[in-house]
């Protein structure tokens, strides 16, 4: 391997390349374009994935919402159209009967006039358990989320979203400890959070009060508005959804095939679809990138083949004066590897710059941007580089073999 | 130095084969200055290729410096060429993107010699052929005679046992022909075995021994009167 570090070897390569500047340049651009595409596409795919994760990051993605509707089939003496209501006892039953659950979070929802001093607005009010924070992470800016004590003592406290704070409070005021009036009842603010892009509160945010407080204040007895159910990652959320609904139909004496009695929204399933799409896109990216790369490497092989043909005589001379076949071969292979690696390095650098530019553009677009942090992992770059070197070596072997297969006597023959 | 016994060589042409060398016997001793004469198709180039280890023979024996040449693979042939033989071609065969000095130094590169040493020796040989001042010039900046002298310097640089010259003056005018032949004579005077292939009587006349080939056979082998000079 000594020859790799030999100045003469490189001088030979340099002079070989210098002879065909334009062609070498064009070939390099071919491979460069391949790896450039690979880097940019992978970066973009990653950027979209990042954006997606950012949007849903605060949400437990393996989750399903279940709520009560009306029956659509008569059953056990009940007419169709019977109005269903979820109860707290359903939660215990679900927890007991359904396999693979992580959390079952009961929730209530309402809408109310909210007043703070001279400002007011109409906001969504949610009755929540502390576990909500587990399935739908609240990024608290100040204070805390609802805790068990609040639930037990049915405290008049609330956690508000930043948007609501902005509407009800003067800028620079500190909301924790302040009171707001919801339906004429004073609630003490204990926490403020910043909503991710997808949340339960809609565009104007939400106010969370203890679930038990909600039940009491709004006379909901022991009912539940809807359940947010999350499954353990290894369990199929669709199965959980079906199991829960079937259980509920049993508990509430609804026809087992009555699909209308309980409604549900399977977030996990929706997200799985998008994730599948992202995976497909990434696969496509690899495919396109590597295919382009291979095309580029073949171009290099082709160019070396032409170069070898053109240099037949020169190779013949070299062999006549004592070059061993291997010395000719390794020269050509090294030339191939050098060209592919150089082109690859340039492609990676330009790809990196392109991603930086895309990132700048995306940052300028803010929340509307379709991507977030478009990046490519270092291992991916390493894999691509190694692939290039290997492909370069393999493709270089073809012209190298042809170069030594021509007998020096034939190479030297005068036309 | 070169000993050939009953050498045969034929080339396949389609289904038939062309019998080019038909049992040659030739013995060239060290320090001889031999020319092989013959019209085209007489087999003289084939003989040179076999002697130069660029081609293999079919039958017979070939000894180079006492070493029997048989079953050579390309690698061994390359090493032997580098060690024993220096080539001078009709069309010079210099590498056109390398300077005169680099061209001369190239065989030493394949010998595995270091760069500085290589260049120093190459420069000595360029000086010997009178082209020291042209060391940095590319072949296309040199005249035909100069190119051939660079080629001769390249052939000599590895201190070979035999210099093989294939029509060394074929592409030169008469004045430069004389200067090139003069150079070959000088080399021979220093003790080098020189083996020239030519079809020019004037060139052959300047050597010390003329071997005439016709249809793959030696028809005459005589010493010239240059021997005493």
CSV table of N, CA and C in Angstrom, one decimal, chain A residues 302-393:
chain,number,residue,atom,x,y,z
A,302,UNK,N,-16.6,4.6,-17.8
A,302,UNK,CA,-16.6,4.8,-19.2
A,302,UNK,C,-15.5,5.7,-19.7
A,303,UNK,N,-15.3,6.8,-18.9
A,303,UNK,CA,-14.3,7.8,-19.3
A,303,UNK,C,-12.9,7.2,-19.1
A,304,UNK,N,-12.7,6.4,-18.1
A,304,UNK,CA,-11.4,5.7,-17.9
A,304,UNK,C,-11.2,4.7,-19.0
A,305,UNK,N,-12.3,4.1,-19.5
A,305,UNK,CA,-12.1,3.1,-20.6
A,305,UNK,C,-11.7,3.8,-21.8
A,306,UNK,N,-12.3,5.0,-22.1
A,306,UNK,CA,-11.8,5.8,-23.3
A,306,UNK,C,-10.4,6.2,-23.1
A,307,UNK,N,-10.1,6.7,-21.9
A,307,UNK,CA,-8.7,7.1,-21.6
A,307,UNK,C,-7.8,6.0,-21.8
A,308,UNK,N,-8.1,4.8,-21.3
A,308,UNK,CA,-7.2,3.7,-21.5
A,308,UNK,C,-7.0,3.4,-23.0
A,309,UNK,N,-8.1,3.4,-23.8
A,309,UNK,CA,-8.0,3.2,-25.2
A,309,UNK,C,-7.0,4.2,-25.8
A,310,UNK,N,-7.2,5.4,-25.4
A,310,UNK,CA,-6.4,6.5,-26.0
A,310,UNK,C,-4.9,6.3,-25.5
A,311,UNK,N,-4.8,5.8,-24.3
A,311,UNK,CA,-3.4,5.7,-23.8
A,311,UNK,C,-2.8,4.3,-24.0
A,312,UNK,N,-3.4,3.5,-24.9
A,312,UNK,CA,-2.9,2.2,-25.2
A,312,UNK,C,-1.4,2.2,-25.5
A,313,UNK,N,-1.1,3.1,-26.3
A,313,UNK,CA,0.3,3.2,-26.7
A,313,UNK,C,1.2,3.6,-25.5
A,314,UNK,N,0.8,4.6,-24.8
A,314,UNK,CA,1.5,5.0,-23.6
A,314,UNK,C,1.7,3.8,-22.7
A,315,UNK,N,0.6,3.1,-22.5
A,315,UNK,CA,0.7,1.9,-21.6
A,315,UNK,C,1.7,0.9,-22.1
A,316,UNK,N,1.6,0.7,-23.4
A,316,UNK,CA,2.6,-0.2,-24.1
A,316,UNK,C,4.0,0.2,-23.8
A,317,UNK,N,4.2,1.5,-24.0
A,317,UNK,CA,5.6,2.1,-23.7
A,317,UNK,C,6.0,1.8,-22.3
A,318,UNK,N,5.1,2.1,-21.4
A,318,UNK,CA,5.5,1.9,-20.0
A,318,UNK,C,5.8,0.4,-19.7
A,319,UNK,N,5.0,-0.5,-20.4
A,319,UNK,CA,5.3,-1.9,-20.1
A,319,UNK,C,6.6,-2.3,-20.7
A,320,UNK,N,6.9,-1.7,-21.9
A,320,UNK,CA,8.1,-2.1,-22.6
A,320,UNK,C,9.3,-1.7,-21.7
A,321,UNK,N,9.2,-0.6,-21.0
A,321,UNK,CA,10.3,-0.2,-20.2
A,321,UNK,C,10.3,-0.7,-18.8
A,322,UNK,N,9.4,-1.6,-18.6
A,322,UNK,CA,9.5,-2.3,-17.3
A,322,UNK,C,8.3,-2.2,-16.3
A,323,UNK,N,7.2,-1.6,-16.7
A,323,UNK,CA,6.1,-1.5,-15.8
A,323,UNK,C,5.4,-2.8,-15.7
A,324,UNK,N,5.2,-3.3,-14.4
A,324,UNK,CA,4.5,-4.6,-14.3
A,324,UNK,C,3.0,-4.4,-14.5
A,325,UNK,N,2.3,-5.4,-14.9
A,325,UNK,CA,0.9,-5.3,-15.1
A,325,UNK,C,0.2,-4.7,-13.9
A,326,UNK,N,0.5,-5.1,-12.7
A,326,UNK,CA,-0.1,-4.6,-11.5
A,326,UNK,C,0.1,-3.1,-11.3
A,327,UNK,N,1.3,-2.7,-11.7
A,327,UNK,CA,1.6,-1.2,-11.6
A,327,UNK,C,0.7,-0.4,-12.5
A,328,UNK,N,0.4,-1.0,-13.7
A,328,UNK,CA,-0.5,-0.3,-14.6
A,328,UNK,C,-1.9,-0.3,-14.0
A,329,UNK,N,-2.3,-1.5,-13.6
A,329,UNK,CA,-3.7,-1.6,-13.0
A,329,UNK,C,-4.0,-0.7,-11.9
A,330,UNK,N,-3.1,-0.7,-10.9
A,330,UNK,CA,-3.3,0.0,-9.7
A,330,UNK,C,-3.4,1.5,-10.0
A,331,UNK,N,-2.6,1.9,-11.0
A,331,UNK,CA,-2.6,3.3,-11.4
A,331,UNK,C,-4.0,3.7,-11.9
A,332,UNK,N,-4.6,2.9,-12.7
A,332,UNK,CA,-5.9,3.2,-13.3
A,332,UNK,C,-7.0,3.1,-12.2
A,333,UNK,N,-6.9,2.0,-11.3
A,333,UNK,CA,-7.9,1.9,-10.3
A,333,UNK,C,-7.8,3.1,-9.3
A,334,UNK,N,-6.6,3.5,-9.0
A,334,UNK,CA,-6.4,4.6,-8.1
A,334,UNK,C,-7.0,5.9,-8.7
A,335,UNK,N,-6.8,6.0,-10.0
A,335,UNK,CA,-7.3,7.1,-10.7
A,335,UNK,C,-8.8,7.2,-10.6
A,336,UNK,N,-9.5,6.0,-10.7
A,336,UNK,CA,-10.9,5.9,-10.6
A,336,UNK,C,-11.4,6.2,-9.2
A,337,UNK,N,-10.7,5.6,-8.2
A,337,UNK,CA,-11.1,5.9,-6.8
A,337,UNK,C,-10.9,7.4,-6.5
A,338,UNK,N,-9.8,7.9,-7.0
A,338,UNK,CA,-9.5,9.3,-6.7
A,338,UNK,C,-10.6,10.2,-7.3
A,339,UNK,N,-11.0,9.9,-8.5
A,339,UNK,CA,-12.0,10.8,-9.2
A,339,UNK,C,-13.3,10.6,-8.5
A,340,UNK,N,-13.7,9.4,-8.2
A,340,UNK,CA,-15.0,9.2,-7.5
A,340,UNK,C,-15.0,9.8,-6.1
A,341,UNK,N,-13.9,9.7,-5.4
A,341,UNK,CA,-13.9,10.2,-4.1
A,341,UNK,C,-13.9,11.7,-4.1
A,342,UNK,N,-13.1,12.3,-5.0
A,342,UNK,CA,-13.1,13.7,-5.2
A,342,UNK,C,-14.5,14.3,-5.5
A,343,UNK,N,-15.1,13.6,-6.5
A,343,UNK,CA,-16.4,14.0,-6.9
A,343,UNK,C,-17.4,13.9,-5.7
A,344,UNK,N,-17.3,12.8,-5.0
A,344,UNK,CA,-18.2,12.5,-3.9
A,344,UNK,C,-18.0,13.6,-2.8
A,345,UNK,N,-16.8,13.9,-2.5
A,345,UNK,CA,-16.5,15.0,-1.5
A,345,UNK,C,-17.1,16.3,-1.9
A,346,UNK,N,-16.9,16.6,-3.2
A,346,UNK,CA,-17.5,17.9,-3.7
A,346,UNK,C,-19.0,17.8,-3.6
A,347,UNK,N,-19.6,16.7,-4.0
A,347,UNK,CA,-21.0,16.5,-3.9
A,347,UNK,C,-21.6,16.7,-2.5
A,348,UNK,N,-20.8,16.1,-1.6
A,348,UNK,CA,-21.3,16.2,-0.2
A,348,UNK,C,-21.2,17.6,0.3
A,349,UNK,N,-20.1,18.3,-0.1
A,349,UNK,CA,-19.9,19.7,0.4
A,349,UNK,C,-21.1,20.6,-0.2
A,350,UNK,N,-21.3,20.4,-1.5
A,350,UNK,CA,-22.3,21.3,-2.2
A,350,UNK,C,-23.7,20.9,-1.6
A,351,UNK,N,-23.9,19.6,-1.4
A,351,UNK,CA,-25.2,19.1,-0.8
A,351,UNK,C,-25.4,19.8,0.5
A,352,UNK,N,-24.3,19.8,1.3
A,352,UNK,CA,-24.4,20.5,2.7
A,352,UNK,C,-24.7,21.9,2.5
A,353,UNK,N,-24.1,22.6,1.6
A,353,UNK,CA,-24.4,24.0,1.4
A,353,UNK,C,-25.9,24.2,1.0
A,354,UNK,N,-26.3,23.3,0.1
A,354,UNK,CA,-27.7,23.4,-0.4
A,354,UNK,C,-28.7,23.2,0.8
A,355,UNK,N,-28.4,22.3,1.6
A,355,UNK,CA,-29.2,22.0,2.8
A,355,UNK,C,-29.2,23.3,3.7
A,356,UNK,N,-28.0,23.9,3.8
A,356,UNK,CA,-28.0,25.1,4.6
A,356,UNK,C,-28.9,26.2,4.1
A,357,UNK,N,-28.8,26.3,2.7
A,357,UNK,CA,-29.7,27.3,2.1
A,357,UNK,C,-31.1,27.0,2.3
A,358,UNK,N,-31.5,25.7,2.1
A,358,UNK,CA,-32.9,25.3,2.3
A,358,UNK,C,-33.3,25.6,3.7
A,359,UNK,N,-32.4,25.3,4.7
A,359,UNK,CA,-32.7,25.6,6.1
A,359,UNK,C,-32.9,27.1,6.3
A,360,UNK,N,-32.1,27.9,5.7
A,360,UNK,CA,-32.3,29.3,5.9
A,360,UNK,C,-33.7,29.7,5.3
A,361,UNK,N,-34.0,29.2,4.2
A,361,UNK,CA,-35.3,29.5,3.5
A,361,UNK,C,-36.4,29.1,4.4
A,362,UNK,N,-36.3,27.9,5.0
A,362,UNK,CA,-37.3,27.3,5.9
A,362,UNK,C,-37.5,28.1,7.1
A,363,UNK,N,-36.4,28.6,7.7
A,363,UNK,CA,-36.4,29.4,8.9
A,363,UNK,C,-37.1,30.7,8.6
A,364,UNK,N,-36.9,31.2,7.4
A,364,UNK,CA,-37.5,32.5,7.0
A,364,UNK,C,-39.1,32.3,6.9
A,365,UNK,N,-39.5,31.1,6.5
A,365,UNK,CA,-40.9,30.9,6.4
A,365,UNK,C,-41.6,30.6,7.7
A,366,UNK,N,-40.8,30.4,8.8
A,366,UNK,CA,-41.4,30.2,10.1
A,366,UNK,C,-42.2,28.9,10.2
A,367,UNK,N,-43.3,29.0,10.9
A,367,UNK,CA,-44.1,27.9,11.2
A,367,UNK,C,-44.7,27.2,10.0
A,368,UNK,N,-44.9,28.0,8.9
A,368,UNK,CA,-45.5,27.5,7.7
A,368,UNK,C,-44.6,26.6,6.9
A,369,UNK,N,-43.3,26.6,7.3
A,369,UNK,CA,-42.3,25.9,6.5
A,369,UNK,C,-42.7,24.4,6.4
A,370,UNK,N,-42.5,23.8,5.3
A,370,UNK,CA,-42.8,22.3,5.2
A,370,UNK,C,-41.7,21.5,5.8
A,371,UNK,N,-40.5,22.1,6.2
A,371,UNK,CA,-39.4,21.3,6.7
A,371,UNK,C,-38.9,21.9,8.0
A,372,UNK,N,-38.2,21.1,8.7
A,372,UNK,CA,-37.5,21.6,9.9
A,372,UNK,C,-36.2,20.9,10.0
A,373,UNK,N,-35.1,21.7,10.1
A,373,UNK,CA,-33.8,21.2,10.2
A,373,UNK,C,-33.5,20.1,9.2
A,374,UNK,N,-33.5,20.4,7.9
A,374,UNK,CA,-33.1,19.4,7.0
A,374,UNK,C,-31.6,19.0,7.2
A,375,UNK,N,-31.4,17.8,7.6
A,375,UNK,CA,-30.0,17.4,7.9
A,375,UNK,C,-29.8,15.9,7.3
A,376,UNK,N,-28.5,15.6,7.2
A,376,UNK,CA,-28.1,14.2,6.9
A,376,UNK,C,-27.2,13.7,7.9
A,377,UNK,N,-27.4,12.5,8.4
A,377,UNK,CA,-26.5,12.0,9.4
A,377,UNK,C,-25.1,11.7,8.9
A,378,UNK,N,-24.2,11.9,9.8
A,378,UNK,CA,-22.8,11.6,9.4
A,378,UNK,C,-22.6,10.1,8.9
A,379,UNK,N,-23.2,9.1,9.6
A,379,UNK,CA,-23.1,7.7,9.1
A,379,UNK,C,-23.6,7.6,7.7
A,380,UNK,N,-24.6,8.3,7.4
A,380,UNK,CA,-25.1,8.2,6.0
A,380,UNK,C,-24.1,8.7,5.0
A,381,UNK,N,-23.4,9.8,5.4
A,381,UNK,CA,-22.4,10.4,4.6
A,381,UNK,C,-21.2,9.3,4.4
A,382,UNK,N,-20.9,8.7,5.6
A,382,UNK,CA,-19.8,7.8,5.6
A,382,UNK,C,-20.2,6.6,4.7
A,383,UNK,N,-21.4,6.1,4.8
A,383,UNK,CA,-21.8,5.0,4.0
A,383,UNK,C,-21.7,5.4,2.5
A,384,UNK,N,-22.2,6.6,2.2
A,384,UNK,CA,-22.2,7.0,0.8
A,384,UNK,C,-20.7,7.1,0.3
A,385,UNK,N,-19.8,7.6,1.2
A,385,UNK,CA,-18.4,7.7,0.8
A,385,UNK,C,-17.8,6.3,0.5
A,386,UNK,N,-18.1,5.4,1.5
A,386,UNK,CA,-17.5,4.1,1.3
A,386,UNK,C,-18.0,3.4,0.1
A,387,UNK,N,-19.4,3.6,-0.2
A,387,UNK,CA,-20.0,3.1,-1.4
A,387,UNK,C,-19.2,3.6,-2.6
A,388,UNK,N,-19.0,4.9,-2.6
A,388,UNK,CA,-18.3,5.5,-3.7
A,388,UNK,C,-16.9,4.9,-3.9
A,389,UNK,N,-16.2,4.8,-2.9
A,389,UNK,CA,-14.8,4.2,-3.0
A,389,UNK,C,-14.9,2.8,-3.5
A,390,UNK,N,-15.8,2.0,-3.0
A,390,UNK,CA,-15.9,0.6,-3.4
A,390,UNK,C,-16.4,0.6,-4.9
A,391,UNK,N,-17.4,1.4,-5.2
A,391,UNK,CA,-17.8,1.4,-6.6
A,391,UNK,C,-16.7,1.9,-7.6
A,392,UNK,N,-16.0,2.9,-7.1
A,392,UNK,CA,-14.9,3.4,-7.9
A,392,UNK,C,-13.8,2.4,-8.1
A,393,UNK,N,-13.6,1.6,-7.1
A,393,UNK,CA,-12.6,0.5,-7.3
A,393,UNK,C,-13.1,-0.5,-8.3
